[in-house]
XYZ file of N, CA and C in Angstrom:
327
model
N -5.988 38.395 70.283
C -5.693 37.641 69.081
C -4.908 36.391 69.426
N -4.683 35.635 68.684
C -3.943 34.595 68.718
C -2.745 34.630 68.512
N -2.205 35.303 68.153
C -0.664 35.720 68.325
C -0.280 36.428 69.221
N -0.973 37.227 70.288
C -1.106 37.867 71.114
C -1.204 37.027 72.559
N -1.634 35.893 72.542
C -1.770 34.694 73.105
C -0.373 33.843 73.258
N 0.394 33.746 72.055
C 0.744 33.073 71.655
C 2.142 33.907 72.301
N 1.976 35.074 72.863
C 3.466 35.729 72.886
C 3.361 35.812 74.341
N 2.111 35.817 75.324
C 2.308 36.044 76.714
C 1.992 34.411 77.065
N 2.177 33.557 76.406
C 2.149 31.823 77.148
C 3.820 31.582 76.775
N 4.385 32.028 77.851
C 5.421 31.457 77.199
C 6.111 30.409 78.474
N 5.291 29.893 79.335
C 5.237 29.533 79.998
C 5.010 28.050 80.164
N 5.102 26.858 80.559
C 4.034 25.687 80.720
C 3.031 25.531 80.627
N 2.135 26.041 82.303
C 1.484 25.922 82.285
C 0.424 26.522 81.403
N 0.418 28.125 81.008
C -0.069 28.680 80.217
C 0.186 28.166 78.634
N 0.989 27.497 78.247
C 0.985 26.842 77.082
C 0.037 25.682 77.154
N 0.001 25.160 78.356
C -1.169 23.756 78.465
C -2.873 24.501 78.204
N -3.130 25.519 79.004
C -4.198 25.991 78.795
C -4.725 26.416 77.621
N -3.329 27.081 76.822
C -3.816 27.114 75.138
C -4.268 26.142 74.341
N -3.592 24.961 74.686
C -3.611 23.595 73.811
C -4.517 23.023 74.495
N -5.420 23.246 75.617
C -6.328 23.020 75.834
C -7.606 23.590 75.013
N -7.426 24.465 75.344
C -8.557 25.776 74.208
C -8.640 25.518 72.936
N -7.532 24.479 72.061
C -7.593 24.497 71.193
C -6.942 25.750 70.010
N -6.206 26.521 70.802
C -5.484 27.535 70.275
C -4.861 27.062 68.741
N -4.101 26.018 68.739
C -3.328 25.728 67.859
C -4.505 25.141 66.529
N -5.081 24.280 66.957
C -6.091 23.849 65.958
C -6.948 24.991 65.128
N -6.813 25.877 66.148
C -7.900 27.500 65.474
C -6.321 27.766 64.726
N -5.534 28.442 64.783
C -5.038 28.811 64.014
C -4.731 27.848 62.591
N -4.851 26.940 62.805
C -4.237 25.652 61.480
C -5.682 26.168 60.618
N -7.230 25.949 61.222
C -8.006 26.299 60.329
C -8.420 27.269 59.594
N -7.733 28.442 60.494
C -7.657 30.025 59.712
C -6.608 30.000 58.718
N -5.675 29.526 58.642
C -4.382 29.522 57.940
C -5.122 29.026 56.436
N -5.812 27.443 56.823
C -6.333 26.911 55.841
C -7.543 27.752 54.828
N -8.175 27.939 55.548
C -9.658 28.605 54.829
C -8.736 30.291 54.194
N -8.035 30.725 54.879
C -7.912 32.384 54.265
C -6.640 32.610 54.028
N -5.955 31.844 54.479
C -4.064 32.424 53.497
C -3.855 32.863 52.158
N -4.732 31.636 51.426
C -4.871 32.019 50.394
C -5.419 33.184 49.272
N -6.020 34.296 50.190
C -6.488 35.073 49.860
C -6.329 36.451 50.510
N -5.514 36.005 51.861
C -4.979 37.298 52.566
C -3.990 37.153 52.817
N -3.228 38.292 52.477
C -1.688 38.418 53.042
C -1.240 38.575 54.369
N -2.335 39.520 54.761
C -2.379 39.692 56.054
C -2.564 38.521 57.382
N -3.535 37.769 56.954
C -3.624 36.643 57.633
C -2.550 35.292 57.780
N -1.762 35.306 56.626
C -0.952 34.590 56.138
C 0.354 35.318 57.021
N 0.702 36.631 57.171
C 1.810 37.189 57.752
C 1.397 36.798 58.983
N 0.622 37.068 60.341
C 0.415 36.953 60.971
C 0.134 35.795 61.090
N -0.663 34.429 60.638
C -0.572 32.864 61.350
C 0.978 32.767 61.363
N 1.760 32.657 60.591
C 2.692 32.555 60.629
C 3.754 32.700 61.370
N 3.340 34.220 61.482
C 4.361 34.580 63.181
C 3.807 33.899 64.232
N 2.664 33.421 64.538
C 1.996 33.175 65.473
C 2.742 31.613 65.522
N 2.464 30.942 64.173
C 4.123 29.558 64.109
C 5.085 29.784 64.219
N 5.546 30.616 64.522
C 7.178 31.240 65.169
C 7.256 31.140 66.454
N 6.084 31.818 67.270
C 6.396 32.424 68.632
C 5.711 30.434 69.189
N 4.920 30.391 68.556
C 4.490 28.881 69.386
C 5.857 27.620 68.784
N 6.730 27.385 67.769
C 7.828 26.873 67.370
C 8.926 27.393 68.259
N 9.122 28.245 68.751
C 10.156 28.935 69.385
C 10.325 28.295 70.922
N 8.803 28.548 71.218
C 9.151 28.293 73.115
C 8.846 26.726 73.379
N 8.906 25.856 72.885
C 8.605 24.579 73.814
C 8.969 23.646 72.630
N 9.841 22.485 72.812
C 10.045 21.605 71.918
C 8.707 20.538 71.457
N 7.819 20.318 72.846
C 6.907 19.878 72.656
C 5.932 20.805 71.668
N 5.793 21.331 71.628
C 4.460 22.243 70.714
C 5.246 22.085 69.215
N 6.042 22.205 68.925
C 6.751 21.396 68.000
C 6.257 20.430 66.895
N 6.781 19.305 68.007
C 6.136 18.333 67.459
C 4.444 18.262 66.828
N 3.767 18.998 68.663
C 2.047 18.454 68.005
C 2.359 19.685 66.512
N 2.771 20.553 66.299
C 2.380 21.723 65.236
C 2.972 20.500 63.976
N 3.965 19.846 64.489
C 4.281 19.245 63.165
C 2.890 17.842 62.762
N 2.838 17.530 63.539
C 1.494 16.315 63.756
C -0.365 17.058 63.150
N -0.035 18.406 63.226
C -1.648 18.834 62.884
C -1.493 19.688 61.385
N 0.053 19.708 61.277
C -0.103 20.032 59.586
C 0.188 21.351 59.669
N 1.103 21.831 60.700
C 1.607 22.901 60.338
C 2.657 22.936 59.385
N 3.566 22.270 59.349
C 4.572 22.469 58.407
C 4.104 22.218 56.537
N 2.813 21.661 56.415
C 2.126 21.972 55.241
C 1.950 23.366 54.990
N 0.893 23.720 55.894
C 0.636 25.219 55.765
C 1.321 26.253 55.392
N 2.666 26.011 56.501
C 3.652 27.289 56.325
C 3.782 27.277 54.925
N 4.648 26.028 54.555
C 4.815 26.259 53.064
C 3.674 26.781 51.874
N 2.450 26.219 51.866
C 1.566 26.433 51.278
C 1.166 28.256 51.502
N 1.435 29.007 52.810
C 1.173 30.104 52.586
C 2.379 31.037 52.354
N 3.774 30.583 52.891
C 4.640 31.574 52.446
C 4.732 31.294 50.722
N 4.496 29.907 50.126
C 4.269 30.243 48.451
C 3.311 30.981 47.821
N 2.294 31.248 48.138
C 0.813 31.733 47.851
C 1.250 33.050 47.806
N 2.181 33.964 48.750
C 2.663 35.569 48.926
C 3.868 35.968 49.463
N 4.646 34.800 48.064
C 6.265 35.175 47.913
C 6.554 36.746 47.698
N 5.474 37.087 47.494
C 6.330 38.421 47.118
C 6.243 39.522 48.563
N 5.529 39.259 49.349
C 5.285 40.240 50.530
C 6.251 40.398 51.801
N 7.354 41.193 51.753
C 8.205 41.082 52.576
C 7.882 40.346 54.120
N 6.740 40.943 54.701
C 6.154 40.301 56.062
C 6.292 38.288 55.903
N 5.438 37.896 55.048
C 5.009 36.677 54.651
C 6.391 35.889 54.597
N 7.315 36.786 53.841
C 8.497 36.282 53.585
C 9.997 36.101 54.802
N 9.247 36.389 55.328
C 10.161 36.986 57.101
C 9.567 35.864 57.750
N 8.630 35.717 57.753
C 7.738 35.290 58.999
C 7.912 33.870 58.658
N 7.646 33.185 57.099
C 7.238 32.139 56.619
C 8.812 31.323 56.998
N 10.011 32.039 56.291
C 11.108 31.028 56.364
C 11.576 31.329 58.133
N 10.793 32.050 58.688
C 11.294 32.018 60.331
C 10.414 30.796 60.830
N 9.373 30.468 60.516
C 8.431 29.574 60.970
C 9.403 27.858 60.165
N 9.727 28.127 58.584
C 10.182 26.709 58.252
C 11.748 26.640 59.032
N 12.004 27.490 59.405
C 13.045 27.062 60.280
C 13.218 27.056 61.874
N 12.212 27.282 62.576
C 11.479 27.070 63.674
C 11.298 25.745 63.855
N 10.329 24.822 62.494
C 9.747 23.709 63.273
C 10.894 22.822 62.681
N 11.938 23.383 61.975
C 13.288 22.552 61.287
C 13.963 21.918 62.540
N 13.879 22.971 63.044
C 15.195 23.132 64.569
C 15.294 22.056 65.032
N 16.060 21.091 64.885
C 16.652 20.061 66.217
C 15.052 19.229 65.916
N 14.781 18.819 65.323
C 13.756 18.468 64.839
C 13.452 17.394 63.449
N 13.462 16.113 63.349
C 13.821 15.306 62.115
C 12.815 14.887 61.716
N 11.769 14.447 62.287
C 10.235 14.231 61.619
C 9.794 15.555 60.769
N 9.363 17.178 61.603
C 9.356 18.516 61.062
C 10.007 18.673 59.505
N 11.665 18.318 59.542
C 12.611 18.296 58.584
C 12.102 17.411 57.315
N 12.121 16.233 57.688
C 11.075 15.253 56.788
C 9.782 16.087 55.814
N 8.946 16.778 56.836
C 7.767 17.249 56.597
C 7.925 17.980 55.452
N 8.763 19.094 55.765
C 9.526 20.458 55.528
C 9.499 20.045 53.955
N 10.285 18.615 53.845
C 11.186 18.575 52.655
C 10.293 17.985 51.655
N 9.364 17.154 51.834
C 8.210 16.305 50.906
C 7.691 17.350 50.281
Protein backbone atom coordinates (compact mmCIF):
# COMPACT_ATOMS: atom_id res chain seq x y z
CA UNK A 1 0.00 0.00 0.00
CA UNK A 2 0.96 3.40 -0.01
CA UNK A 3 1.19 4.06 3.41
CA UNK A 4 3.08 1.09 3.81
CA UNK A 5 5.58 2.67 1.42
CA UNK A 6 5.36 5.63 2.90
CA UNK A 7 6.54 4.20 6.45
CA UNK A 8 9.68 2.03 5.20
CA UNK A 9 11.16 5.26 2.88
CA UNK A 10 12.20 6.98 5.48
CA UNK A 11 15.25 7.45 4.04
CA UNK A 12 16.61 9.81 0.99
CA UNK A 13 17.29 7.92 -1.25
CA UNK A 14 14.22 5.74 -0.95
CA UNK A 15 12.10 8.86 -0.64
CA UNK A 16 13.60 9.93 -4.20
CA UNK A 17 12.48 6.65 -5.69
CA UNK A 18 8.91 7.23 -4.40
CA UNK A 19 8.67 10.70 -5.86
CA UNK A 20 9.95 9.23 -8.70
CA UNK A 21 7.10 6.59 -9.03
CA UNK A 22 4.92 9.16 -8.52
CA UNK A 23 3.85 7.94 -5.08
CA UNK A 24 2.69 11.25 -3.89
CA UNK A 25 0.67 12.27 -7.00
CA UNK A 26 -1.25 8.66 -6.64
CA UNK A 27 -2.16 9.38 -3.37
CA UNK A 28 -3.44 13.26 -4.01
CA UNK A 29 -5.71 11.49 -6.78
CA UNK A 30 -7.17 8.81 -4.53
CA UNK A 31 -7.78 11.32 -1.79
CA UNK A 32 -9.56 13.37 -4.55
CA UNK A 33 -11.86 10.89 -6.43
CA UNK A 34 -12.90 8.76 -2.96
CA UNK A 35 -12.57 10.71 0.44
CA UNK A 36 -15.55 11.82 -0.12
CA UNK A 37 -17.30 8.80 0.10
CA UNK A 38 -14.97 6.65 2.23
CA UNK A 39 -13.92 7.01 5.56
CA UNK A 40 -11.67 4.55 5.29
CA UNK A 41 -9.74 5.93 2.51
CA UNK A 42 -9.84 9.33 3.91
CA UNK A 43 -8.28 7.83 7.42
CA UNK A 44 -5.63 6.22 5.75
CA UNK A 45 -4.47 9.00 2.79
CA UNK A 46 -4.15 10.96 5.50
CA UNK A 47 -1.87 9.10 7.68
CA UNK A 48 -0.03 8.37 4.70
CA UNK A 49 0.25 12.77 4.83
CA UNK A 50 1.63 12.34 8.18
CA UNK A 51 4.30 9.76 7.74
CA UNK A 52 5.41 11.55 4.23
CA UNK A 53 5.00 15.40 6.28
CA UNK A 54 6.95 14.00 9.10
CA UNK A 55 10.29 12.72 7.51
CA UNK A 56 11.78 15.26 5.08
CA UNK A 57 11.21 19.03 5.01
CA UNK A 58 11.49 18.79 1.37
CA UNK A 59 8.39 16.49 0.69
CA UNK A 60 6.74 19.19 2.51
CA UNK A 61 6.88 21.63 0.49
CA UNK A 62 6.23 19.53 -3.00
CA UNK A 63 2.90 18.01 -0.76
CA UNK A 64 2.16 21.64 -0.17
CA UNK A 65 2.72 22.60 -4.10
CA UNK A 66 0.38 19.47 -5.41
CA UNK A 67 -2.56 20.38 -3.13
CA UNK A 68 -2.15 18.50 -0.29
CA UNK A 69 -3.01 20.87 2.24
CA UNK A 70 -6.48 21.36 0.24
CA UNK A 71 -7.26 17.85 0.55
CA UNK A 72 -6.47 17.27 4.12
CA UNK A 73 -8.89 19.83 4.95
CA UNK A 74 -11.48 18.91 2.45
CA UNK A 75 -11.35 15.25 3.84
CA UNK A 76 -10.92 15.62 7.56
CA UNK A 77 -14.36 18.01 7.00
CA UNK A 78 -16.26 15.49 4.87
CA UNK A 79 -15.77 12.77 8.28
CA UNK A 80 -15.61 15.04 11.27
CA UNK A 81 -17.19 12.70 13.06
CA UNK A 82 -14.81 9.50 12.72
CA UNK A 83 -12.34 9.35 15.42
CA UNK A 84 -9.48 7.81 12.89
CA UNK A 85 -10.13 10.79 10.23
CA UNK A 86 -10.05 13.04 13.12
CA UNK A 87 -6.53 11.91 14.52
CA UNK A 88 -5.00 11.53 11.38
CA UNK A 89 -6.50 14.77 9.61
CA UNK A 90 -5.37 17.48 12.39
CA UNK A 91 -1.92 15.29 12.62
CA UNK A 92 -1.47 15.80 8.86
CA UNK A 93 -2.73 19.92 9.20
CA UNK A 94 -0.17 20.14 11.60
CA UNK A 95 2.54 18.20 9.90
CA UNK A 96 2.58 20.34 6.76
CA UNK A 97 2.03 23.58 9.42
CA UNK A 98 5.43 22.74 10.98
CA UNK A 99 8.17 25.29 10.49
CA UNK A 100 6.52 25.83 7.36
CA UNK A 101 4.86 29.45 6.10
CA UNK A 102 3.71 28.93 2.55
CA UNK A 103 1.81 25.24 4.03
CA UNK A 104 0.47 27.76 6.97
CA UNK A 105 -0.80 30.24 4.31
CA UNK A 106 -2.42 27.22 2.51
CA UNK A 107 -3.77 25.75 5.76
CA UNK A 108 -5.47 29.08 6.54
CA UNK A 109 -7.30 30.27 3.03
Amino acid sequence: TVTGNAMQKQNTDSMADFLDDGGCEFLLNCMEKFCATSEMVAAYSLLTVCILSWSLRDMKDFLGEIGACELVVFATSMHIGNPLVSEYGSGAIGLLAKNNIVNSFRLAE
